[in-house]
Amino acid sequence: MLTVNNTKAWLERFADKIKTNKAYLSELDSVIGDGDHGNNMARGVKAMKEKLAEGDYVEPEEVLKDASMALLSKIGGASGPLYGSAFLGMSKQADQDSADIHAIVKAGLDGITKRGKAEVGEKTMVDVWSPIVEHLEKGTVTIEAVQDSVEATKDLKASKGRASYLGERSLGELDPGAVSSGYLFEAMIEGEIIDE
Amino acid sequence: MSEIGIILSSHVFKLAEGVYQLLQETAPDLSITYAGGTDDGEIGSSFDKITTAIKDNEADHCFAFYDLGSAKMTMEMAIEMTDKTVEIMDVAFIEGAYTAASLLSGGTNYDRVVEQLKPLTVK
């Protein structure tokens, strides 16, 4: 179940992973996008971390709401409204029931698809969020499962976002948004938020 | 003055500013506000800038025009958090905004403006 402390720890861990892999994310994005995903995400998570450090929280949904606003305001690229919508969706669901991680992540996925209109198989962050939601439902989520779904975006052809202009040439490349989403879920697993 | 305002959202500040100048020339009596680039002036979209453009527009009912997808998504989120009626028009950014500004300034009614924008749908 989500608590203020484990939610903060989860998001700080996510922020650190983004920071560590900033250059790698931009490098991936320079192949199939506009090369700014690492910088954009790093700017967003830095603002998020600062915001969370200031907050005096009682409920985990407040942490998620502040994270949403920081990412939305500071990322600057398409990932801003997408991560912003994901965290806003998770915040609203956590307000209903902070114990059901599956429902919370599912609400995050719904926020992303509502905003970006992407479906499974279009080589976007949805291709990580969607299988993770399924794994959470079945209780089979692991670091390997996260990494497998990230890796599987290599075999997909982009049909949403800027990468879609590349068509066939997007094959064989990882989707940067899928990779950054992977870090979010790795951080979640490492933070032992998911109850057995 | 038209009761409908215009909001412009571009990835590039100068592009937003340029389209604003273009529209102002044809519709000096319209409330037109714009947001361009990120908070740091880089290329991208800023939720805060777009929110300010919505707030600063004198009209409570606006047409919004954007250049690329993330400017639209950011605009959608800003719209969800305002009491104003802001309609995103999925039309060619410059031609669409220019057409709407000219027609609104000339006193054309809402339905007719929407009708005239339809052939400019590109997204």
PDB file of C-alpha atoms in Angstrom:
ATOM      1  CA  MET A   1       0.000   0.000   0.000  1.00  0.00           C
ATOM      2  CA  LEU A   2       1.059   3.561  -0.575  1.00  0.00           C
ATOM      3  CA  THR A   3       2.056   5.736   2.344  1.00  0.00           C
ATOM      4  CA  VAL A   4       3.464   9.252   2.354  1.00  0.00           C
ATOM      5  CA  ASN A   5       6.927   7.929   3.122  1.00  0.00           C
ATOM      6  CA  ASN A   6       7.107   5.087   0.631  1.00  0.00           C
ATOM      7  CA  THR A   7       5.576   7.245  -2.112  1.00  0.00           C
ATOM      8  CA  LYS A   8       8.166   9.961  -1.525  1.00  0.00           C
ATOM      9  CA  ALA A   9      10.963   7.388  -1.412  1.00  0.00           C
ATOM     10  CA  TRP A  10       9.649   5.785  -4.628  1.00  0.00           C
ATOM     11  CA  LEU A  11       9.584   9.086  -6.515  1.00  0.00           C
ATOM     12  CA  GLU A  12      12.983  10.159  -5.210  1.00  0.00           C
ATOM     13  CA  ARG A  13      14.416   6.859  -6.391  1.00  0.00           C
ATOM     14  CA  PHE A  14      12.764   7.443  -9.775  1.00  0.00           C
ATOM     15  CA  ALA A  15      14.266  10.940  -9.909  1.00  0.00           C
ATOM     16  CA  ASP A  16      17.736   9.566  -9.171  1.00  0.00           C
ATOM     17  CA  LYS A  17      17.441   6.966 -11.934  1.00  0.00           C
ATOM     18  CA  ILE A  18      16.429   9.653 -14.426  1.00  0.00           C
ATOM     19  CA  LYS A  19      19.325  11.837 -13.345  1.00  0.00           C
ATOM     20  CA  THR A  20      21.808   8.981 -13.658  1.00  0.00           C
ATOM     21  CA  ASN A  21      20.503   8.041 -17.105  1.00  0.00           C
ATOM     22  CA  LYS A  22      19.861  11.536 -18.446  1.00  0.00           C
ATOM     23  CA  ALA A  23      22.419  11.286 -21.256  1.00  0.00           C
ATOM     24  CA  TYR A  24      21.285   7.774 -22.169  1.00  0.00           C
ATOM     25  CA  LEU A  25      17.637   8.879 -22.461  1.00  0.00           C
ATOM     26  CA  SER A  26      18.561  11.804 -24.687  1.00  0.00           C
ATOM     27  CA  GLU A  27      20.753   9.535 -26.787  1.00  0.00           C
ATOM     28  CA  LEU A  28      17.833   7.129 -27.316  1.00  0.00           C
ATOM     29  CA  ASP A  29      15.592  10.060 -28.160  1.00  0.00           C
ATOM     30  CA  SER A  30      18.050  11.510 -30.640  1.00  0.00           C
ATOM     31  CA  VAL A  31      17.665   8.335 -32.704  1.00  0.00           C
ATOM     32  CA  ILE A  32      13.867   8.382 -33.025  1.00  0.00           C
ATOM     33  CA  GLY A  33      12.767  11.708 -31.545  1.00  0.00           C
ATOM     34  CA  ASP A  34      14.102  15.190 -30.992  1.00  0.00           C
ATOM     35  CA  GLY A  35      16.809  14.229 -28.508  1.00  0.00           C
ATOM     36  CA  ASP A  36      15.477  16.088 -25.503  1.00  0.00           C
ATOM     37  CA  HIS A  37      13.857  13.353 -23.398  1.00  0.00           C
ATOM     38  CA  GLY A  38      16.767  13.074 -20.961  1.00  0.00           C
ATOM     39  CA  ASN A  39      17.043  16.808 -20.366  1.00  0.00           C
ATOM     40  CA  ASN A  40      13.284  17.255 -20.173  1.00  0.00           C
ATOM     41  CA  MET A  41      12.795  14.411 -17.712  1.00  0.00           C
ATOM     42  CA  ALA A  42      15.785  15.522 -15.632  1.00  0.00           C
ATOM     43  CA  ARG A  43      14.359  19.039 -15.392  1.00  0.00           C
ATOM     44  CA  GLY A  44      10.954  17.614 -14.422  1.00  0.00           C
ATOM     45  CA  VAL A  45      12.147  15.218 -11.733  1.00  0.00           C
ATOM     46  CA  LYS A  46      14.474  17.851 -10.263  1.00  0.00           C
ATOM     47  CA  ALA A  47      11.490  20.179  -9.805  1.00  0.00           C
ATOM     48  CA  MET A  48       9.472  17.261  -8.446  1.00  0.00           C
ATOM     49  CA  LYS A  49      12.143  16.341  -5.905  1.00  0.00           C
ATOM     50  CA  GLU A  50      12.415  19.933  -4.703  1.00  0.00           C
ATOM     51  CA  LYS A  51       8.652  20.204  -4.406  1.00  0.00           C
ATOM     52  CA  LEU A  52       8.354  16.949  -2.463  1.00  0.00           C
ATOM     53  CA  ALA A  53      11.131  17.987  -0.087  1.00  0.00           C
ATOM     54  CA  GLU A  54       9.170  21.113   0.837  1.00  0.00           C
ATOM     55  CA  GLY A  55       5.815  19.391   1.303  1.00  0.00           C
ATOM     56  CA  ASP A  56       4.256  18.530   4.616  1.00  0.00           C
ATOM     57  CA  TYR A  57       2.099  15.596   3.609  1.00  0.00           C
ATOM     58  CA  VAL A  58      -0.610  13.665   5.409  1.00  0.00           C
ATOM     59  CA  GLU A  59      -1.805  11.423   2.580  1.00  0.00           C
ATOM     60  CA  PRO A  60       0.065   9.734  -0.327  1.00  0.00           C
ATOM     61  CA  GLU A  61      -2.340  11.229  -2.900  1.00  0.00           C
ATOM     62  CA  GLU A  62      -1.009  14.674  -1.965  1.00  0.00           C
ATOM     63  CA  VAL A  63       2.515  13.527  -2.832  1.00  0.00           C
ATOM     64  CA  LEU A  64       1.318  12.195  -6.195  1.00  0.00           C
ATOM     65  CA  LYS A  65      -0.626  15.396  -6.905  1.00  0.00           C
ATOM     66  CA  ASP A  66       2.409  17.595  -6.276  1.00  0.00           C
ATOM     67  CA  ALA A  67       4.538  15.268  -8.405  1.00  0.00           C
ATOM     68  CA  SER A  68       1.962  15.585 -11.177  1.00  0.00           C
ATOM     69  CA  MET A  69       2.024  19.372 -11.131  1.00  0.00           C
ATOM     70  CA  ALA A  70       5.830  19.547 -11.021  1.00  0.00           C
ATOM     71  CA  LEU A  71       6.265  17.137 -13.942  1.00  0.00           C
ATOM     72  CA  LEU A  72       3.497  18.815 -15.931  1.00  0.00           C
ATOM     73  CA  SER A  73       4.983  22.268 -15.395  1.00  0.00           C
ATOM     74  CA  LYS A  74       8.642  21.504 -15.818  1.00  0.00           C
ATOM     75  CA  ILE A  75       9.234  18.702 -18.326  1.00  0.00           C
ATOM     76  CA  GLY A  76       8.403  20.926 -21.295  1.00  0.00           C
ATOM     77  CA  GLY A  77       7.986  18.201 -23.929  1.00  0.00           C
ATOM     78  CA  ALA A  78       5.136  15.804 -24.677  1.00  0.00           C
ATOM     79  CA  SER A  79       6.133  13.776 -21.628  1.00  0.00           C
ATOM     80  CA  GLY A  80       5.015  16.680 -19.390  1.00  0.00           C
ATOM     81  CA  PRO A  81       1.268  16.330 -19.924  1.00  0.00           C
ATOM     82  CA  LEU A  82       1.617  12.537 -20.215  1.00  0.00           C
ATOM     83  CA  TYR A  83       3.441  12.002 -16.911  1.00  0.00           C
ATOM     84  CA  GLY A  84       1.328  14.821 -15.424  1.00  0.00           C
ATOM     85  CA  SER A  85      -1.868  12.995 -16.410  1.00  0.00           C
ATOM     86  CA  ALA A  86      -0.497   9.682 -15.161  1.00  0.00           C
ATOM     87  CA  PHE A  87       0.343  11.053 -11.717  1.00  0.00           C
ATOM     88  CA  LEU A  88      -2.918  12.981 -11.501  1.00  0.00           C
ATOM     89  CA  GLY A  89      -4.832   9.783 -12.287  1.00  0.00           C
ATOM     90  CA  MET A  90      -2.819   7.865  -9.681  1.00  0.00           C
ATOM     91  CA  SER A  91      -3.413  10.613  -7.132  1.00  0.00           C
ATOM     92  CA  LYS A  92      -7.181  10.500  -7.613  1.00  0.00           C
ATOM     93  CA  GLN A  93      -7.230   6.712  -7.314  1.00  0.00           C
ATOM     94  CA  ALA A  94      -4.955   6.728  -4.247  1.00  0.00           C
ATOM     95  CA  ASP A  95      -7.456   9.089  -2.660  1.00  0.00           C
ATOM     96  CA  GLN A  96     -10.085   6.357  -3.101  1.00  0.00           C
ATOM     97  CA  ASP A  97      -7.922   3.464  -1.966  1.00  0.00           C
ATOM     98  CA  SER A  98      -4.231   3.778  -1.214  1.00  0.00           C
ATOM     99  CA  ALA A  99      -3.838   0.030  -0.671  1.00  0.00           C
ATOM    100  CA  ASP A 100      -4.671  -1.152  -4.180  1.00  0.00           C
ATOM    101  CA  ILE A 101      -1.472  -0.544  -6.177  1.00  0.00           C
ATOM    102  CA  HIS A 102      -2.902  -2.256  -9.264  1.00  0.00           C
ATOM    103  CA  ALA A 103      -5.869   0.121  -9.362  1.00  0.00           C
ATOM    104  CA  ILE A 104      -3.588   3.103  -8.771  1.00  0.00           C
ATOM    105  CA  VAL A 105      -1.214   2.256 -11.635  1.00  0.00           C
ATOM    106  CA  LYS A 106      -4.203   1.406 -13.853  1.00  0.00           C
ATOM    107  CA  ALA A 107      -5.591   4.893 -13.175  1.00  0.00           C
ATOM    108  CA  GLY A 108      -2.188   6.271 -14.215  1.00  0.00           C
ATOM    109  CA  LEU A 109      -2.354   4.325 -17.468  1.00  0.00           C
ATOM    110  CA  ASP A 110      -5.892   5.593 -18.081  1.00  0.00           C
ATOM    111  CA  GLY A 111      -4.617   9.150 -17.594  1.00  0.00           C
ATOM    112  CA  ILE A 112      -1.913   8.587 -20.227  1.00  0.00           C
ATOM    113  CA  THR A 113      -4.205   7.021 -22.822  1.00  0.00           C
ATOM    114  CA  LYS A 114      -6.867   9.670 -22.289  1.00  0.00           C
ATOM    115  CA  ARG A 115      -4.277  12.385 -22.938  1.00  0.00           C
ATOM    116  CA  GLY A 116      -2.103  10.853 -25.620  1.00  0.00           C
ATOM    117  CA  LYS A 117      -4.668   8.584 -27.315  1.00  0.00           C
ATOM    118  CA  ALA A 118      -2.014   5.915 -27.822  1.00  0.00           C
ATOM    119  CA  GLU A 119      -2.932   2.251 -27.764  1.00  0.00           C
ATOM    120  CA  VAL A 120      -0.865  -0.817 -26.961  1.00  0.00           C
ATOM    121  CA  GLY A 121       1.646  -1.637 -29.712  1.00  0.00           C
ATOM    122  CA  GLU A 122       2.335   1.908 -30.901  1.00  0.00           C
ATOM    123  CA  LYS A 123       5.820   2.065 -29.352  1.00  0.00           C
ATOM    124  CA  THR A 124       5.090   4.485 -26.530  1.00  0.00           C
ATOM    125  CA  MET A 125       5.197   4.525 -22.733  1.00  0.00           C
ATOM    126  CA  VAL A 126       1.815   2.744 -22.871  1.00  0.00           C
ATOM    127  CA  ASP A 127       3.718  -0.385 -23.931  1.00  0.00           C
ATOM    128  CA  VAL A 128       5.342  -0.465 -20.502  1.00  0.00           C
ATOM    129  CA  TRP A 129       2.451   0.802 -18.384  1.00  0.00           C
ATOM    130  CA  SER A 130      -0.045  -1.643 -19.874  1.00  0.00           C
ATOM    131  CA  PRO A 131       1.878  -4.905 -19.262  1.00  0.00           C
ATOM    132  CA  ILE A 132       2.865  -3.681 -15.779  1.00  0.00           C
ATOM    133  CA  VAL A 133      -0.811  -3.118 -14.941  1.00  0.00           C
ATOM    134  CA  GLU A 134      -1.462  -6.720 -16.014  1.00  0.00           C
ATOM    135  CA  HIS A 135       1.475  -8.015 -13.975  1.00  0.00           C
ATOM    136  CA  LEU A 136       0.262  -6.096 -10.923  1.00  0.00           C
ATOM    137  CA  GLU A 137      -3.158  -7.662 -11.287  1.00  0.00           C
ATOM    138  CA  LYS A 138      -1.653 -11.150 -11.439  1.00  0.00           C
ATOM    139  CA  GLY A 139       0.961 -10.444  -8.769  1.00  0.00           C
ATOM    140  CA  THR A 140       3.802 -11.273 -11.160  1.00  0.00           C
ATOM    141  CA  VAL A 141       5.565  -7.928 -11.421  1.00  0.00           C
ATOM    142  CA  THR A 142       9.359  -8.123 -11.218  1.00  0.00           C
ATOM    143  CA  ILE A 143      12.314  -6.035 -12.353  1.00  0.00           C
ATOM    144  CA  GLU A 144      12.764  -8.531 -15.196  1.00  0.00           C
ATOM    145  CA  ALA A 145       9.133  -8.107 -16.259  1.00  0.00           C
ATOM    146  CA  VAL A 146       9.654  -4.342 -16.402  1.00  0.00           C
ATOM    147  CA  GLN A 147      12.865  -4.682 -18.387  1.00  0.00           C
ATOM    148  CA  ASP A 148      11.270  -7.180 -20.771  1.00  0.00           C
ATOM    149  CA  SER A 149       8.418  -4.828 -21.592  1.00  0.00           C
ATOM    150  CA  VAL A 150      10.852  -1.954 -22.130  1.00  0.00           C
ATOM    151  CA  GLU A 151      13.020  -4.160 -24.359  1.00  0.00           C
ATOM    152  CA  ALA A 152       9.951  -5.312 -26.328  1.00  0.00           C
ATOM    153  CA  THR A 153       9.400  -1.756 -27.621  1.00  0.00           C
ATOM    154  CA  LYS A 154      12.377  -2.392 -29.943  1.00  0.00           C
ATOM    155  CA  ASP A 155      10.208  -4.673 -32.054  1.00  0.00           C
ATOM    156  CA  LEU A 156       7.384  -2.179 -32.372  1.00  0.00           C
ATOM    157  CA  LYS A 157       6.862   0.329 -35.138  1.00  0.00           C
ATOM    158  CA  ALA A 158       6.069   3.838 -33.936  1.00  0.00           C
ATOM    159  CA  SER A 159       2.697   5.185 -34.996  1.00  0.00           C
ATOM    160  CA  LYS A 160       2.235   7.904 -32.371  1.00  0.00           C
ATOM    161  CA  GLY A 161       4.288  10.951 -31.598  1.00  0.00           C
ATOM    162  CA  ARG A 162       7.296  12.308 -33.403  1.00  0.00           C
ATOM    163  CA  ALA A 163       8.861   8.863 -33.889  1.00  0.00           C
ATOM    164  CA  SER A 164       5.916   7.906 -36.131  1.00  0.00           C
ATOM    165  CA  TYR A 165       7.444  10.009 -38.932  1.00  0.00           C
ATOM    166  CA  LEU A 166      10.240   7.430 -39.060  1.00  0.00           C
ATOM    167  CA  GLY A 167       7.844   4.540 -39.680  1.00  0.00           C
ATOM    168  CA  GLU A 168       9.818   1.343 -40.383  1.00  0.00           C
ATOM    169  CA  ARG A 169      13.061   3.026 -39.353  1.00  0.00           C
ATOM    170  CA  SER A 170      11.827   3.149 -35.756  1.00  0.00           C
ATOM    171  CA  LEU A 171      12.110  -0.653 -35.647  1.00  0.00           C
ATOM    172  CA  GLY A 172      15.021  -1.933 -33.584  1.00  0.00           C
ATOM    173  CA  GLU A 173      15.159   1.143 -31.358  1.00  0.00           C
ATOM    174  CA  LEU A 174      13.932   1.485 -27.783  1.00  0.00           C
ATOM    175  CA  ASP A 175      11.221   4.024 -27.070  1.00  0.00           C
ATOM    176  CA  PRO A 176      12.643   6.657 -24.679  1.00  0.00           C
ATOM    177  CA  GLY A 177       9.314   7.180 -22.902  1.00  0.00           C
ATOM    178  CA  ALA A 178       9.073   3.430 -22.342  1.00  0.00           C
ATOM    179  CA  VAL A 179      12.586   3.452 -20.866  1.00  0.00           C
ATOM    180  CA  SER A 180      11.835   6.326 -18.464  1.00  0.00           C
ATOM    181  CA  SER A 181       8.567   4.621 -17.478  1.00  0.00           C
ATOM    182  CA  GLY A 182      10.586   1.474 -16.827  1.00  0.00           C
ATOM    183  CA  TYR A 183      12.669   3.415 -14.285  1.00  0.00           C
ATOM    184  CA  LEU A 184       9.480   4.466 -12.525  1.00  0.00           C
ATOM    185  CA  PHE A 185       8.393   0.862 -12.097  1.00  0.00           C
ATOM    186  CA  GLU A 186      11.863  -0.411 -11.188  1.00  0.00           C
ATOM    187  CA  ALA A 187      11.902   2.269  -8.473  1.00  0.00           C
ATOM    188  CA  MET A 188       8.482   1.097  -7.333  1.00  0.00           C
ATOM    189  CA  ILE A 189       9.591  -2.514  -7.027  1.00  0.00           C
ATOM    190  CA  GLU A 190      12.858  -1.603  -5.299  1.00  0.00           C
ATOM    191  CA  GLY A 191      10.880   0.557  -2.880  1.00  0.00           C
ATOM    192  CA  GLU A 192       8.906  -2.526  -1.810  1.00  0.00           C
ATOM    193  CA  ILE A 193       5.626  -0.716  -2.256  1.00  0.00           C
ATOM    194  CA  ILE A 194       3.908  -3.699  -3.780  1.00  0.00           C
ATOM    195  CA  ASP A 195       2.499  -6.058  -1.175  1.00  0.00           C
ATOM    196  CA  GLU A 196       3.018  -9.730  -1.735  1.00  0.00           C
TER     197      GLU A 196
ATOM    198  CA  MET B   1     -15.528  43.577 -29.695  1.00  0.00           C
ATOM    199  CA  SER B   2     -16.047  39.871 -30.234  1.00  0.00           C
ATOM    200  CA  GLU B   3     -17.098  37.872 -27.196  1.00  0.00           C
ATOM    201  CA  ILE B   4     -14.798  35.114 -28.337  1.00  0.00           C
ATOM    202  CA  GLY B   5     -11.056  35.395 -27.789  1.00  0.00           C
ATOM    203  CA  ILE B   6      -8.112  33.575 -29.324  1.00  0.00           C
ATOM    204  CA  ILE B   7      -5.308  31.719 -27.564  1.00  0.00           C
ATOM    205  CA  LEU B   8      -2.154  30.638 -29.382  1.00  0.00           C
ATOM    206  CA  SER B   9       0.213  27.947 -28.190  1.00  0.00           C
ATOM    207  CA  SER B  10       3.462  27.181 -29.976  1.00  0.00           C
ATOM    208  CA  HIS B  11       6.642  25.270 -29.184  1.00  0.00           C
ATOM    209  CA  VAL B  12       8.640  28.355 -30.073  1.00  0.00           C
ATOM    210  CA  PHE B  13       8.165  31.722 -28.394  1.00  0.00           C
ATOM    211  CA  LYS B  14       8.934  33.714 -31.538  1.00  0.00           C
ATOM    212  CA  LEU B  15       6.508  31.617 -33.548  1.00  0.00           C
ATOM    213  CA  ALA B  16       3.697  32.304 -31.069  1.00  0.00           C
ATOM    214  CA  GLU B  17       4.639  35.963 -30.995  1.00  0.00           C
ATOM    215  CA  GLY B  18       4.815  36.135 -34.790  1.00  0.00           C
ATOM    216  CA  VAL B  19       1.397  34.566 -35.277  1.00  0.00           C
ATOM    217  CA  TYR B  20       0.048  36.951 -32.622  1.00  0.00           C
ATOM    218  CA  GLN B  21       1.404  39.908 -34.619  1.00  0.00           C
ATOM    219  CA  LEU B  22      -0.136  38.549 -37.789  1.00  0.00           C
ATOM    220  CA  LEU B  23      -3.529  38.151 -36.132  1.00  0.00           C
ATOM    221  CA  GLN B  24      -3.417  41.511 -34.447  1.00  0.00           C
ATOM    222  CA  GLU B  25      -3.046  43.176 -37.782  1.00  0.00           C
ATOM    223  CA  THR B  26      -6.250  41.645 -39.081  1.00  0.00           C
ATOM    224  CA  ALA B  27      -8.139  41.736 -35.781  1.00  0.00           C
ATOM    225  CA  PRO B  28      -6.900  44.579 -33.562  1.00  0.00           C
ATOM    226  CA  ASP B  29     -10.149  44.558 -31.580  1.00  0.00           C
ATOM    227  CA  LEU B  30      -9.895  40.898 -30.529  1.00  0.00           C
ATOM    228  CA  SER B  31      -8.485  39.623 -27.256  1.00  0.00           C
ATOM    229  CA  ILE B  32      -5.573  37.460 -28.373  1.00  0.00           C
ATOM    230  CA  THR B  33      -3.101  35.904 -25.942  1.00  0.00           C
ATOM    231  CA  TYR B  34      -0.215  33.551 -26.623  1.00  0.00           C
ATOM    232  CA  ALA B  35       2.219  31.131 -25.031  1.00  0.00           C
ATOM    233  CA  GLY B  36       5.435  29.949 -26.640  1.00  0.00           C
ATOM    234  CA  GLY B  37       8.309  27.734 -25.548  1.00  0.00           C
ATOM    235  CA  THR B  38       9.179  26.388 -22.123  1.00  0.00           C
ATOM    236  CA  ASP B  39       9.556  28.388 -18.915  1.00  0.00           C
ATOM    237  CA  ASP B  40      13.264  28.750 -19.733  1.00  0.00           C
ATOM    238  CA  GLY B  41      12.546  30.030 -23.220  1.00  0.00           C
ATOM    239  CA  GLU B  42      13.574  26.779 -24.823  1.00  0.00           C
ATOM    240  CA  ILE B  43      11.572  24.871 -27.411  1.00  0.00           C
ATOM    241  CA  GLY B  44       8.626  23.062 -25.864  1.00  0.00           C
ATOM    242  CA  SER B  45       5.384  23.721 -24.018  1.00  0.00           C
ATOM    243  CA  SER B  46       4.826  25.373 -20.670  1.00  0.00           C
ATOM    244  CA  PHE B  47       1.767  24.589 -18.594  1.00  0.00           C
ATOM    245  CA  ASP B  48       2.264  27.810 -16.636  1.00  0.00           C
ATOM    246  CA  LYS B  49       2.572  29.985 -19.745  1.00  0.00           C
ATOM    247  CA  ILE B  50      -0.505  28.421 -21.313  1.00  0.00           C
ATOM    248  CA  THR B  51      -2.458  28.811 -18.078  1.00  0.00           C
ATOM    249  CA  THR B  52      -1.467  32.474 -17.985  1.00  0.00           C
ATOM    250  CA  ALA B  53      -2.521  32.949 -21.619  1.00  0.00           C
ATOM    251  CA  ILE B  54      -5.951  31.525 -20.782  1.00  0.00           C
ATOM    252  CA  LYS B  55      -6.260  33.658 -17.666  1.00  0.00           C
ATOM    253  CA  ASP B  56      -5.082  36.872 -19.338  1.00  0.00           C
ATOM    254  CA  ASN B  57      -7.471  36.565 -22.237  1.00  0.00           C
ATOM    255  CA  GLU B  58     -10.298  39.052 -21.720  1.00  0.00           C
ATOM    256  CA  ALA B  59     -12.858  36.657 -23.174  1.00  0.00           C
ATOM    257  CA  ASP B  60     -14.504  33.863 -21.185  1.00  0.00           C
ATOM    258  CA  HIS B  61     -14.963  31.863 -24.365  1.00  0.00           C
ATOM    259  CA  CYS B  62     -11.892  31.239 -26.510  1.00  0.00           C
ATOM    260  CA  PHE B  63     -10.704  29.318 -29.513  1.00  0.00           C
ATOM    261  CA  ALA B  64      -7.268  27.800 -28.976  1.00  0.00           C
ATOM    262  CA  PHE B  65      -4.787  27.070 -31.743  1.00  0.00           C
ATOM    263  CA  TYR B  66      -1.567  25.081 -31.401  1.00  0.00           C
ATOM    264  CA  ASP B  67       1.324  23.968 -33.565  1.00  0.00           C
ATOM    265  CA  LEU B  68       2.220  20.414 -32.436  1.00  0.00           C
ATOM    266  CA  GLY B  69       0.852  17.609 -30.299  1.00  0.00           C
ATOM    267  CA  SER B  70       2.399  18.367 -26.936  1.00  0.00           C
ATOM    268  CA  ALA B  71       1.239  21.993 -27.116  1.00  0.00           C
ATOM    269  CA  LYS B  72      -2.243  20.526 -27.516  1.00  0.00           C
ATOM    270  CA  MET B  73      -1.890  18.081 -24.621  1.00  0.00           C
ATOM    271  CA  THR B  74      -0.560  20.790 -22.328  1.00  0.00           C
ATOM    272  CA  MET B  75      -3.413  23.058 -23.417  1.00  0.00           C
ATOM    273  CA  GLU B  76      -5.920  20.288 -22.622  1.00  0.00           C
ATOM    274  CA  MET B  77      -4.597  19.991 -19.081  1.00  0.00           C
ATOM    275  CA  ALA B  78      -4.725  23.756 -18.588  1.00  0.00           C
ATOM    276  CA  ILE B  79      -8.321  23.797 -19.866  1.00  0.00           C
ATOM    277  CA  GLU B  80      -9.314  21.141 -17.338  1.00  0.00           C
ATOM    278  CA  MET B  81      -8.218  23.523 -14.619  1.00  0.00           C
ATOM    279  CA  THR B  82      -9.982  26.695 -15.764  1.00  0.00           C
ATOM    280  CA  ASP B  83     -13.597  27.853 -15.532  1.00  0.00           C
ATOM    281  CA  LYS B  84     -13.408  29.436 -18.971  1.00  0.00           C
ATOM    282  CA  THR B  85     -14.716  27.751 -22.098  1.00  0.00           C
ATOM    283  CA  VAL B  86     -11.717  27.073 -24.298  1.00  0.00           C
ATOM    284  CA  GLU B  87     -12.203  25.115 -27.507  1.00  0.00           C
ATOM    285  CA  ILE B  88      -9.138  23.555 -29.099  1.00  0.00           C
ATOM    286  CA  MET B  89      -9.311  23.774 -32.869  1.00  0.00           C
ATOM    287  CA  ASP B  90      -7.502  20.941 -34.682  1.00  0.00           C
ATOM    288  CA  VAL B  91      -6.720  23.031 -37.721  1.00  0.00           C
ATOM    289  CA  ALA B  92      -3.645  24.377 -39.471  1.00  0.00           C
ATOM    290  CA  PHE B  93      -2.046  26.633 -36.869  1.00  0.00           C
ATOM    291  CA  ILE B  94      -1.458  29.834 -38.816  1.00  0.00           C
ATOM    292  CA  GLU B  95      -4.219  29.592 -41.437  1.00  0.00           C
ATOM    293  CA  GLY B  96      -6.752  28.474 -38.827  1.00  0.00           C
ATOM    294  CA  ALA B  97      -5.950  31.167 -36.301  1.00  0.00           C
ATOM    295  CA  TYR B  98      -5.819  33.838 -39.014  1.00  0.00           C
ATOM    296  CA  THR B  99      -9.182  32.761 -40.467  1.00  0.00           C
ATOM    297  CA  ALA B 100     -10.842  32.718 -37.036  1.00  0.00           C
ATOM    298  CA  ALA B 101      -9.401  36.117 -36.102  1.00  0.00           C
ATOM    299  CA  SER B 102     -10.516  37.730 -39.360  1.00  0.00           C
ATOM    300  CA  LEU B 103     -14.011  36.310 -39.154  1.00  0.00           C
ATOM    301  CA  LEU B 104     -14.515  37.069 -35.453  1.00  0.00           C
ATOM    302  CA  SER B 105     -13.246  40.575 -35.957  1.00  0.00           C
ATOM    303  CA  GLY B 106     -15.686  41.030 -38.826  1.00  0.00           C
ATOM    304  CA  GLY B 107     -18.568  40.041 -36.567  1.00  0.00           C
ATOM    305  CA  THR B 108     -19.137  36.542 -37.971  1.00  0.00           C
ATOM    306  CA  ASN B 109     -21.078  34.368 -35.555  1.00  0.00           C
ATOM    307  CA  TYR B 110     -19.747  31.292 -33.754  1.00  0.00           C
ATOM    308  CA  ASP B 111     -21.353  28.630 -35.951  1.00  0.00           C
ATOM    309  CA  ARG B 112     -20.157  30.241 -39.127  1.00  0.00           C
ATOM    310  CA  VAL B 113     -16.577  30.547 -37.831  1.00  0.00           C
ATOM    311  CA  VAL B 114     -16.512  26.885 -36.839  1.00  0.00           C
ATOM    312  CA  GLU B 115     -17.916  25.996 -40.272  1.00  0.00           C
ATOM    313  CA  GLN B 116     -15.238  28.007 -42.058  1.00  0.00           C
ATOM    314  CA  LEU B 117     -12.486  26.376 -40.016  1.00  0.00           C
ATOM    315  CA  LYS B 118     -13.522  22.844 -40.959  1.00  0.00           C
ATOM    316  CA  PRO B 119     -11.728  22.703 -44.324  1.00  0.00           C
ATOM    317  CA  LEU B 120      -8.531  23.665 -42.492  1.00  0.00           C
ATOM    318  CA  THR B 121      -8.625  20.583 -40.282  1.00  0.00           C
ATOM    319  CA  VAL B 122      -5.262  18.877 -40.425  1.00  0.00           C
ATOM    320  CA  LYS B 123      -4.873  16.948 -37.226  1.00  0.00           C
TER     321      LYS B 123
END
